[in-house]
Amino acid sequence: MEEGGEDEMNKILLGIIGAVVLLGFMFFGTYNSLVTKTTAIDGQWAQIEAQYQRRYDLIPNLVESTRGFLTQEKTIFEEIARARTQYGGAKTVDEKVAAAGGLESALGRLLVIVENYPNLKSNETVARLMDELAGTENRISVERRRFNELVQDYNLTIKRIPTNIIAGMFRFGERPYFEAATGAEVPPRVDL
């Protein structure tokens, strides 16, 4: 009887060890998945910033190309310069989003102005720069959409059982979506 009881104890002990090992693999797998998702979100934000930088670099050329034609539109150039400075000095993602929104608003007004000046619109340099800027804006839109998709996947993951337990233990919190700046739904108003 003792030998049979010892075999039963070994089987139970092996079962417990197997369960602990399985739970350990699940634990580490879940943790690594969360790290991978947060890293993907950070990488996608870097893609958005790369496109912002491209826009940021195009703006001085566009401003210089249009400045001679639009001497009476001094305030728009000042707004663009101010927005670029704010973006350059922004430290957090929220500050960068707000500064990017201000820059988008000023650029929108500049583009409306350019549309109202046929001789400016036909200028080859301005036309090329506007095409590049339009392409950059499209890339920014795509990168923001990808960012929000990654954030959505991550946020859903950390809310699901049992991942929510591990996420809570290691302080994996919800990540904010990229949202348009307040007032972005209103088209810019330009008085000429």
CSV table of C-alpha atoms in Angstrom, one decimal:
chain,number,residue,atom,x,y,z
A,1,MET,CA,0.0,0.0,0.0
A,2,GLU,CA,2.8,2.4,0.8
A,3,GLU,CA,4.3,2.0,-2.7
A,4,GLY,CA,0.9,2.7,-4.3
A,5,GLY,CA,0.4,5.7,-2.0
A,6,GLU,CA,3.8,7.0,-2.9
A,7,ASP,CA,3.1,6.7,-6.6
A,8,GLU,CA,-0.1,8.7,-6.1
A,9,MET,CA,1.8,11.4,-4.2
A,10,ASN,CA,4.3,11.6,-7.0
A,11,LYS,CA,1.6,12.0,-9.6
A,12,ILE,CA,-0.1,14.7,-7.6
A,13,LEU,CA,3.2,16.5,-7.0
A,14,LEU,CA,4.0,16.2,-10.8
A,15,GLY,CA,0.5,17.6,-11.6
A,16,ILE,CA,1.1,20.5,-9.2
A,17,ILE,CA,4.5,21.2,-10.7
A,18,GLY,CA,3.1,21.0,-14.2
A,19,ALA,CA,0.3,23.4,-13.4
A,20,VAL,CA,2.8,25.9,-11.8
A,21,VAL,CA,5.1,25.7,-14.9
A,22,LEU,CA,2.1,26.2,-17.2
A,23,LEU,CA,0.9,29.2,-15.2
A,24,GLY,CA,4.4,30.5,-15.3
A,25,PHE,CA,4.6,30.3,-19.0
A,26,MET,CA,1.2,31.9,-19.3
A,27,PHE,CA,2.3,34.7,-16.9
A,28,PHE,CA,5.5,35.5,-18.8
A,29,GLY,CA,3.8,35.1,-22.2
A,30,THR,CA,1.1,37.6,-21.1
A,31,TYR,CA,3.7,40.0,-19.7
A,32,ASN,CA,5.8,39.8,-22.9
A,33,SER,CA,2.8,40.4,-25.0
A,34,LEU,CA,2.0,43.6,-23.1
A,35,VAL,CA,5.5,44.8,-23.5
A,36,THR,CA,5.4,44.1,-27.2
A,37,LYS,CA,2.1,46.0,-27.6
A,38,THR,CA,3.4,49.0,-25.7
A,39,THR,CA,6.6,49.0,-27.7
A,40,ALA,CA,4.5,48.9,-30.9
A,41,ILE,CA,2.5,51.9,-29.8
A,42,ASP,CA,5.6,53.8,-29.0
A,43,GLY,CA,7.1,52.9,-32.4
A,44,GLN,CA,3.9,54.0,-34.2
A,45,TRP,CA,4.0,57.3,-32.3
A,46,ALA,CA,7.6,57.7,-33.6
A,47,GLN,CA,6.2,57.2,-37.1
A,48,ILE,CA,3.7,60.1,-36.5
A,49,GLU,CA,6.5,62.3,-35.2
A,50,ALA,CA,8.6,61.5,-38.3
A,51,GLN,CA,5.8,62.7,-40.5
A,52,TYR,CA,5.3,65.8,-38.3
A,53,GLN,CA,9.0,66.4,-38.8
A,54,ARG,CA,8.6,66.2,-42.5
A,55,ARG,CA,5.8,68.7,-42.4
A,56,TYR,CA,7.8,70.9,-40.0
A,57,ASP,CA,10.7,70.9,-42.5
A,58,LEU,CA,8.4,71.7,-45.5
A,59,ILE,CA,6.7,74.7,-43.9
A,60,PRO,CA,9.7,77.2,-44.0
A,61,ASN,CA,10.0,76.5,-47.8
A,62,LEU,CA,6.3,77.0,-48.4
A,63,VAL,CA,6.3,80.1,-46.3
A,64,GLU,CA,9.3,81.6,-48.1
A,65,SER,CA,7.8,80.7,-51.5
A,66,THR,CA,4.5,82.4,-50.7
A,67,ARG,CA,5.8,85.4,-48.6
A,68,GLY,CA,6.6,87.6,-51.6
A,69,PHE,CA,3.1,87.1,-53.0
A,70,LEU,CA,1.3,87.5,-49.6
A,71,THR,CA,2.9,90.5,-47.9
A,72,GLN,CA,-0.4,91.6,-46.5
A,73,GLU,CA,-1.0,88.2,-44.9
A,74,LYS,CA,1.7,88.7,-42.2
A,75,THR,CA,-0.4,87.3,-39.4
A,76,ILE,CA,-0.7,83.8,-40.9
A,77,PHE,CA,3.1,83.6,-41.2
A,78,GLU,CA,3.4,84.7,-37.5
A,79,GLU,CA,0.9,82.0,-36.5
A,80,ILE,CA,2.8,79.3,-38.4
A,81,ALA,CA,6.1,80.4,-36.8
A,82,ARG,CA,4.6,80.4,-33.3
A,83,ALA,CA,3.0,77.0,-33.9
A,84,ARG,CA,6.4,75.6,-35.1
A,85,THR,CA,8.1,77.0,-32.0
A,86,GLN,CA,5.5,75.4,-29.7
A,87,TYR,CA,5.9,72.0,-31.4
A,88,GLY,CA,9.7,72.2,-31.2
A,89,GLY,CA,9.4,73.0,-27.5
A,90,ALA,CA,6.8,70.4,-26.7
A,91,LYS,CA,7.9,67.6,-24.3
A,92,THR,CA,5.0,65.3,-23.9
A,93,VAL,CA,2.8,63.6,-26.4
A,94,ASP,CA,-0.2,65.7,-25.3
A,95,GLU,CA,1.8,68.9,-25.8
A,96,LYS,CA,2.9,67.8,-29.2
A,97,VAL,CA,-0.6,66.9,-30.2
A,98,ALA,CA,-1.8,70.3,-29.2
A,99,ALA,CA,1.0,72.1,-31.0
A,100,ALA,CA,0.4,70.0,-34.1
A,101,GLY,CA,-3.2,71.0,-34.0
A,102,GLY,CA,-2.3,74.7,-33.9
A,103,LEU,CA,0.1,74.2,-36.8
A,104,GLU,CA,-2.6,72.3,-38.8
A,105,SER,CA,-5.0,75.2,-38.2
A,106,ALA,CA,-2.5,77.8,-39.4
A,107,LEU,CA,-1.6,75.7,-42.4
A,108,GLY,CA,-5.2,75.3,-43.3
A,109,ARG,CA,-5.6,79.0,-43.4
A,110,LEU,CA,-2.5,79.4,-45.5
A,111,LEU,CA,-3.8,76.8,-48.0
A,112,VAL,CA,-7.1,78.6,-48.3
A,113,ILE,CA,-5.2,81.8,-49.0
A,114,VAL,CA,-3.1,80.2,-51.6
A,115,GLU,CA,-6.2,78.8,-53.3
A,116,ASN,CA,-7.5,82.4,-53.6
A,117,TYR,CA,-4.4,83.7,-55.5
A,118,PRO,CA,-4.3,82.1,-59.0
A,119,ASN,CA,-0.8,83.5,-59.8
A,120,LEU,CA,0.5,82.0,-56.6
A,121,LYS,CA,-1.2,78.7,-57.1
A,122,SER,CA,0.4,78.4,-60.6
A,123,ASN,CA,3.9,79.1,-59.2
A,124,GLU,CA,5.8,75.9,-59.8
A,125,THR,CA,7.7,75.9,-56.5
A,126,VAL,CA,4.6,76.6,-54.5
A,127,ALA,CA,2.6,73.9,-56.4
A,128,ARG,CA,5.4,71.4,-55.7
A,129,LEU,CA,5.6,72.3,-52.0
A,130,MET,CA,1.8,72.1,-51.7
A,131,ASP,CA,1.8,68.7,-53.3
A,132,GLU,CA,4.5,67.5,-50.9
A,133,LEU,CA,2.6,69.0,-48.0
A,134,ALA,CA,-0.6,67.3,-49.1
A,135,GLY,CA,1.3,63.9,-49.3
A,136,THR,CA,2.7,64.5,-45.8
A,137,GLU,CA,-0.8,65.3,-44.4
A,138,ASN,CA,-2.0,62.0,-46.0
A,139,ARG,CA,0.9,60.1,-44.4
A,140,ILE,CA,0.1,61.7,-41.0
A,141,SER,CA,-3.5,60.6,-41.3
A,142,VAL,CA,-2.5,57.0,-42.1
A,143,GLU,CA,0.0,56.9,-39.2
A,144,ARG,CA,-2.5,58.3,-36.7
A,145,ARG,CA,-5.1,55.7,-37.8
A,146,ARG,CA,-2.5,52.9,-37.3
A,147,PHE,CA,-1.6,54.4,-33.9
A,148,ASN,CA,-5.2,54.4,-32.8
A,149,GLU,CA,-5.6,50.8,-34.0
A,150,LEU,CA,-2.6,49.7,-31.9
A,151,VAL,CA,-3.9,51.6,-28.9
A,152,GLN,CA,-7.4,50.0,-29.3
A,153,ASP,CA,-5.9,46.5,-29.4
A,154,TYR,CA,-3.7,47.2,-26.4
A,155,ASN,CA,-6.5,48.8,-24.4
A,156,LEU,CA,-8.8,45.8,-25.1
A,157,THR,CA,-6.0,43.4,-24.1
A,158,ILE,CA,-5.4,44.9,-20.7
A,159,LYS,CA,-9.1,44.9,-19.9
A,160,ARG,CA,-9.6,41.2,-20.6
A,161,ILE,CA,-9.4,38.4,-18.0
A,162,PRO,CA,-6.8,37.1,-17.0
A,163,THR,CA,-4.5,39.7,-18.7
A,164,ASN,CA,-6.1,42.5,-16.6
A,165,ILE,CA,-4.6,40.9,-13.5
A,166,ILE,CA,-1.1,40.9,-14.8
A,167,ALA,CA,-1.5,44.4,-16.4
A,168,GLY,CA,-2.6,45.7,-13.0
A,169,MET,CA,0.3,44.1,-11.2
A,170,PHE,CA,2.8,45.7,-13.5
A,171,ARG,CA,0.9,49.0,-14.0
A,172,PHE,CA,0.2,48.6,-17.7
A,173,GLY,CA,-2.5,51.4,-17.9
A,174,GLU,CA,-4.8,52.4,-20.7
A,175,ARG,CA,-3.1,54.4,-23.4
A,176,PRO,CA,-4.9,57.5,-24.9
A,177,TYR,CA,-6.1,57.6,-28.5
A,178,PHE,CA,-4.8,60.3,-30.8
A,179,GLU,CA,-7.7,62.7,-31.1
A,180,ALA,CA,-8.1,65.7,-33.2
A,181,ALA,CA,-7.5,69.1,-31.6
A,182,THR,CA,-10.5,70.9,-30.2
A,183,GLY,CA,-12.1,72.9,-33.0
A,184,ALA,CA,-10.5,70.8,-35.8
A,185,GLU,CA,-14.0,70.0,-37.2
A,186,VAL,CA,-14.6,73.7,-38.0
A,187,PRO,CA,-13.1,74.8,-41.3
A,188,PRO,CA,-10.6,77.7,-41.1
A,189,ARG,CA,-12.1,81.1,-41.7
A,190,VAL,CA,-10.0,83.5,-43.9
A,191,ASP,CA,-10.9,87.1,-44.4
A,192,LEU,CA,-9.1,88.6,-47.4
